[in-house]
Short mmCIF file of C-alpha atoms (C1' of nucleotides) in Angstrom, two decimals:
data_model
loop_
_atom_site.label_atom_id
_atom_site.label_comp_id
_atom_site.label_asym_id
_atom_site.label_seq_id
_atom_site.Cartn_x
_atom_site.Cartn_y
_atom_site.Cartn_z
CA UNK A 109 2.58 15.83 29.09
CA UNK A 110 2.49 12.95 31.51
CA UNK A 111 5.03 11.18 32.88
CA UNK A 112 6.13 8.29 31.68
CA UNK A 113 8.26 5.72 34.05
CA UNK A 114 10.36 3.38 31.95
CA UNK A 115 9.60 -0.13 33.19
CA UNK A 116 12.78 -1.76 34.94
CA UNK A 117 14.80 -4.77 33.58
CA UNK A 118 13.71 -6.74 36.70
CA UNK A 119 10.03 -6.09 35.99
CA UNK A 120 11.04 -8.81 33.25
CA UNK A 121 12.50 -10.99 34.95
CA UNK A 122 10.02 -13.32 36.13
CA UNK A 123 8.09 -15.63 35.02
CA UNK A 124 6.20 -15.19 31.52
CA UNK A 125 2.59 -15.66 33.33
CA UNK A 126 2.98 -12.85 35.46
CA UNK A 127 4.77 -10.35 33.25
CA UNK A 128 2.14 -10.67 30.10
CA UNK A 129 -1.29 -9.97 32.21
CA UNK A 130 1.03 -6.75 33.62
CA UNK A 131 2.36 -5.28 30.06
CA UNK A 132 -1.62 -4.77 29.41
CA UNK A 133 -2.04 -1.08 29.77
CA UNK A 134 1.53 -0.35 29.76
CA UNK A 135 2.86 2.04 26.80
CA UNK A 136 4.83 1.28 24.18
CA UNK A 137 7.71 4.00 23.45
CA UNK A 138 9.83 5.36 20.57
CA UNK A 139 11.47 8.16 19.64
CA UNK A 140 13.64 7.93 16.35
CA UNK A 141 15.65 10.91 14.71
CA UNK A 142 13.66 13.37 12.51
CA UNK A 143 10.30 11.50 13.77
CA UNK A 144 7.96 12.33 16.41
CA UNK A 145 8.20 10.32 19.58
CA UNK A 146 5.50 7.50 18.97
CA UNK A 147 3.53 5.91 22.45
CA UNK A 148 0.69 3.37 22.39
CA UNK A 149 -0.56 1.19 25.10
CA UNK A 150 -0.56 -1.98 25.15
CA UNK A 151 -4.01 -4.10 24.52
CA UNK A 152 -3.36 -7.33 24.06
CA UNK A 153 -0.69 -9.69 24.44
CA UNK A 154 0.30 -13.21 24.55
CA UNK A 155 2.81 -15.47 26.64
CA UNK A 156 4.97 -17.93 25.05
CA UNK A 157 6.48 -20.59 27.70
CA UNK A 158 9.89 -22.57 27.13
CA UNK A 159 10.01 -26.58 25.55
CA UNK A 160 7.17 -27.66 27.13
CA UNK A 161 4.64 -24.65 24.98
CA UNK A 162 4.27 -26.79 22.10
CA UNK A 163 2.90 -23.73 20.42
CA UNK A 164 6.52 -21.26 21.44
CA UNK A 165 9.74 -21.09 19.11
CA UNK A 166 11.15 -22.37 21.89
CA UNK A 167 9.59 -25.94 22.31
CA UNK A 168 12.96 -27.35 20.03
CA UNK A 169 15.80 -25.48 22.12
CA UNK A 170 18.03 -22.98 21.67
CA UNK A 171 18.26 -22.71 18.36
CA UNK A 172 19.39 -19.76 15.94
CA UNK A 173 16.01 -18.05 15.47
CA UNK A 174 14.48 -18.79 19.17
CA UNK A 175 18.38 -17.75 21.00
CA UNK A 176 17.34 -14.51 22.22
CA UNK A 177 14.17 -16.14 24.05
CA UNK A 178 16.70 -17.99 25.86
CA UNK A 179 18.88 -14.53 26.48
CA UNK A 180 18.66 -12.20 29.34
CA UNK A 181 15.21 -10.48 30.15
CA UNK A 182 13.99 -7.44 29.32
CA UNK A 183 15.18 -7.81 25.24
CA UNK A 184 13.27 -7.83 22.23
CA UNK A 185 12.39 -10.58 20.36
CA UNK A 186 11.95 -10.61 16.78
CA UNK A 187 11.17 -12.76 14.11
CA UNK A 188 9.69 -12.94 10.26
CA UNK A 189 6.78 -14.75 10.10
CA UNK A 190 4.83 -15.67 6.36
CA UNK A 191 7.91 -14.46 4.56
CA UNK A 192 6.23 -11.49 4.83
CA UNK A 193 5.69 -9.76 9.13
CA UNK A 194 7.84 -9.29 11.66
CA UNK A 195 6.36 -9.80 15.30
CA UNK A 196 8.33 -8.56 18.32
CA UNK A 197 8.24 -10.03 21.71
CA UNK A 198 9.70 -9.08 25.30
CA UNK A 199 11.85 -11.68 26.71
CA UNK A 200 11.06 -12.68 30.33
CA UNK A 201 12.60 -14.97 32.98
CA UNK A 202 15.87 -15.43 34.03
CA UNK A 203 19.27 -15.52 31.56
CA UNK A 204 19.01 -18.99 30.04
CA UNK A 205 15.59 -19.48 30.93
CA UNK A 206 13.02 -19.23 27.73
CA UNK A 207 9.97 -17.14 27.36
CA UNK A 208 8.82 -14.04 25.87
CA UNK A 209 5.69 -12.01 25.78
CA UNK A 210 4.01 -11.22 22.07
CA UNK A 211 2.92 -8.01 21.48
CA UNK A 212 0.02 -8.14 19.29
CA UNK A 213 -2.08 -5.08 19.63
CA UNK A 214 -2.14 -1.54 20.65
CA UNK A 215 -3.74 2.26 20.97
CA UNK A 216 -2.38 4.83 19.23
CA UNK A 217 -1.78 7.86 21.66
CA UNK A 218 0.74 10.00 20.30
CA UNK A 219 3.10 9.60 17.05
CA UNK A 220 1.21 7.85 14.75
CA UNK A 221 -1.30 9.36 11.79
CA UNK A 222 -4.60 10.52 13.27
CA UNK A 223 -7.95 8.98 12.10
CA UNK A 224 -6.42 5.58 11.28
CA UNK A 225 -8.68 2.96 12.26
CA UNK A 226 -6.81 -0.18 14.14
CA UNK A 227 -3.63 1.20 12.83
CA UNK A 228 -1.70 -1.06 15.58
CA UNK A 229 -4.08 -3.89 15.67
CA UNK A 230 -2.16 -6.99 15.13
CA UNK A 231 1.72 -8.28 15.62
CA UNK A 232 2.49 -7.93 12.19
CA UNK A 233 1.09 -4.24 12.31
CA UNK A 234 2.16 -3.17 15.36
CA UNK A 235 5.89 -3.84 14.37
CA UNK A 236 5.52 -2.50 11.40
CA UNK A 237 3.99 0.72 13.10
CA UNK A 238 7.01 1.11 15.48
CA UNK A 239 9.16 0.38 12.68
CA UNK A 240 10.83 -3.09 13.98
CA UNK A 241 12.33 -5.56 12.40
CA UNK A 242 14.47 -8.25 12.77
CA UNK A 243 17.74 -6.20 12.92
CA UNK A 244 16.27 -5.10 16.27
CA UNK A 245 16.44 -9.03 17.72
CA UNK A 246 18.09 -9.07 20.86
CA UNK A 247 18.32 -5.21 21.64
CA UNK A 248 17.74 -4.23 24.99
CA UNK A 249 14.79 -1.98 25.85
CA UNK A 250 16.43 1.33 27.38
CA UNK A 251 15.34 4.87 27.22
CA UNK A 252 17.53 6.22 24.75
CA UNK A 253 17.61 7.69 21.41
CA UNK A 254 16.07 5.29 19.02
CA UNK A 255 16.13 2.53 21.12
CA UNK A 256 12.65 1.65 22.14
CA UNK A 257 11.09 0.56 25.67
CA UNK A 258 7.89 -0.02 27.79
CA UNK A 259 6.73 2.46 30.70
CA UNK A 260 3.92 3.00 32.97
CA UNK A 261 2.12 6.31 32.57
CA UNK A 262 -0.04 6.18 35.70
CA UNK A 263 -2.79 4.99 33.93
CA UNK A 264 -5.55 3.27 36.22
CA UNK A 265 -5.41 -0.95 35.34
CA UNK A 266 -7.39 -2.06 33.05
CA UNK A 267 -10.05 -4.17 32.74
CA UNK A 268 -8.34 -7.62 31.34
CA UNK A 269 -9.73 -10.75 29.86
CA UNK A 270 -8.16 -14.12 28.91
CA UNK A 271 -8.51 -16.26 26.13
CA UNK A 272 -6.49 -19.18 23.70
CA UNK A 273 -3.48 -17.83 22.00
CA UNK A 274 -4.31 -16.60 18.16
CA UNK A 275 -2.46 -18.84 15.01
CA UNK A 276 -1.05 -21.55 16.94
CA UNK A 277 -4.08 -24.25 15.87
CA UNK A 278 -0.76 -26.87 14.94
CA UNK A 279 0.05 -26.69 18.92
CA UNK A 280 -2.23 -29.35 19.94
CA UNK A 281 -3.41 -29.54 23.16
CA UNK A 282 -1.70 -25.90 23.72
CA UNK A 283 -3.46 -24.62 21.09
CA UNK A 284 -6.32 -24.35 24.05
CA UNK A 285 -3.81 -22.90 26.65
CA UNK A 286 -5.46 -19.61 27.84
CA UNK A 287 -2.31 -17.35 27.30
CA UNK A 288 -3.48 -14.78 25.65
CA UNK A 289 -4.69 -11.78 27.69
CA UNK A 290 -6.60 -8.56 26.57
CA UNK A 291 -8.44 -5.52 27.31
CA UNK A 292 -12.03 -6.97 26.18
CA UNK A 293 -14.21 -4.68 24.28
CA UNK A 294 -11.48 -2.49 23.34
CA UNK A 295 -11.45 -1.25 19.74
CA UNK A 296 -8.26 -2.11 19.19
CA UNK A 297 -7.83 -5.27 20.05
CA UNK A 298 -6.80 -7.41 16.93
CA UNK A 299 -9.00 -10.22 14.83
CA UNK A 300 -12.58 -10.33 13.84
CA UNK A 301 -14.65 -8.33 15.60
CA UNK A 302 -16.76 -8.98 17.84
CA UNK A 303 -13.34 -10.96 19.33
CA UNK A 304 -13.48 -14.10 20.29
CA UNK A 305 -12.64 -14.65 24.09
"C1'" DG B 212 21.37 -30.15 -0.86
"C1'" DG B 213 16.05 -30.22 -0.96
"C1'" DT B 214 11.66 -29.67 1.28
"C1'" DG B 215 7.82 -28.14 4.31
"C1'" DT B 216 6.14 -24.71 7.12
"C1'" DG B 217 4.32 -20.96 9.70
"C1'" DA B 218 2.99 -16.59 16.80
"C1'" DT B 219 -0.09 -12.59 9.57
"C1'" DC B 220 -2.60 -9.56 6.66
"C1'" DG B 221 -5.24 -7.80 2.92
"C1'" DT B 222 -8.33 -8.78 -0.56
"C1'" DA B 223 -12.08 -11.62 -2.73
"C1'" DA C 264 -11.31 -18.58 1.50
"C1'" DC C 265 -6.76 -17.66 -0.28
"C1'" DG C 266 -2.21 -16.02 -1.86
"C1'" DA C 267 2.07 -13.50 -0.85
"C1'" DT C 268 6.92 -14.80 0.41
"C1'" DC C 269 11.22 -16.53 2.96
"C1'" DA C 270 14.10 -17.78 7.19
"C1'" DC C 271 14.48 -21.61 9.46
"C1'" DA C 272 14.19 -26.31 10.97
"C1'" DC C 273 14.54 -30.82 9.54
"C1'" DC C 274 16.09 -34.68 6.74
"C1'" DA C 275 19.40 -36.74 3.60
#
DNA sequence: GGTGTGATCGTA
DNA sequence: ACGATCACACCA
């Protein structure tokens, strides 16, 4: 059993473009009644800036859906895309500052059904793995039952790789931005394989 | 009030 | 390559 050290609210609070490159190789927690506690570490993830990210839910303002990006740090964000997937962020910066991190794809290490190829790989799947959805917008991410939060479990850091953001081809010129940041190579990284980097 | 649109995924 | 499916952002 190793030990897992929940990750502070003040490791959030900073800017977006140092928090994402961190959160790879960090580990995902959750432990909800009459389930066993699931952890994955993080492989991939992607930063979403505030009005001027052309590409973020926040380029408009503060509105309804994109609030909680403008909220305290250290929050989830979470939102239906397609009708269809939720996709959960962590909200960085300072209260009333925007930005959030995308979680997009993960390793399975304890939790989850064994022998599952890329069971996490993807936003869409790895909310739907942890079991989030958009009645979880805006909860804090604290140690406690249910509730679900990020830790570092002394792992060494990984190798990490940069590349454009996946799905946001409408953005323009931010389309290009190189905010996405991953463990290259690893299997479960999400999109077609070999990735694109 | 009506309309267009996605930070995706699985199948064909 | 495409369809599923709907909250939200925008206009009127």
């Amino acid at each position: 059993m190793v030990t897992l050290r929940p990750l502070p609210l003040a490791f959030f609070a900073r800017p977006t473009l140092e928090v994402a490159p961190a959160l790879v190789g960090k580990v995902l927690v959750r432990r909800a009644p009459g389930q066993p506690q699931r952890i994955a570490r993080l492989v991939e993830v992607e930063a979403y800036l505030g009005a001027e990210d052309a590409a973020s839910h926040a380029r408009r303002g503060p509105t309804p859906r994109a609030l909680t990006m403008f909220g305290p740090p250290g929050r989830l964000y979470v939102y239906l895309v397609y009708g269809l997937h939720h996709c959960m962020n962590v909200v960085c910066e300072s209260d009333g500052v925007a930005g959030a991190v995308l979680l997009r794809a993960a390793e399975p290490l304890a939790g989850f059904a064994p022998g599952v190829r890329r069971l996490l790989s993807g936003p869409g799947k790895l909310a739907a793995g942890f079991g989030i959805t958009r009645s979880h917008d805006g909860s804090v991410l604290r140690r406690a039952p249910d509730a679900i939060y990020l830790a570092d479990d002394g792992a060494p850091t990984p190798p990490l790789a940069r590349s454009s953001r996946i799905g946001v081809d409408f953005a323009g010129a931010w389309a290009e931005a190189p905010l996405r940041f991953f463990w290259p190579s690893h299997a479960d990284v999400s999109g077609p394989r070999p990735y694109r980097g």
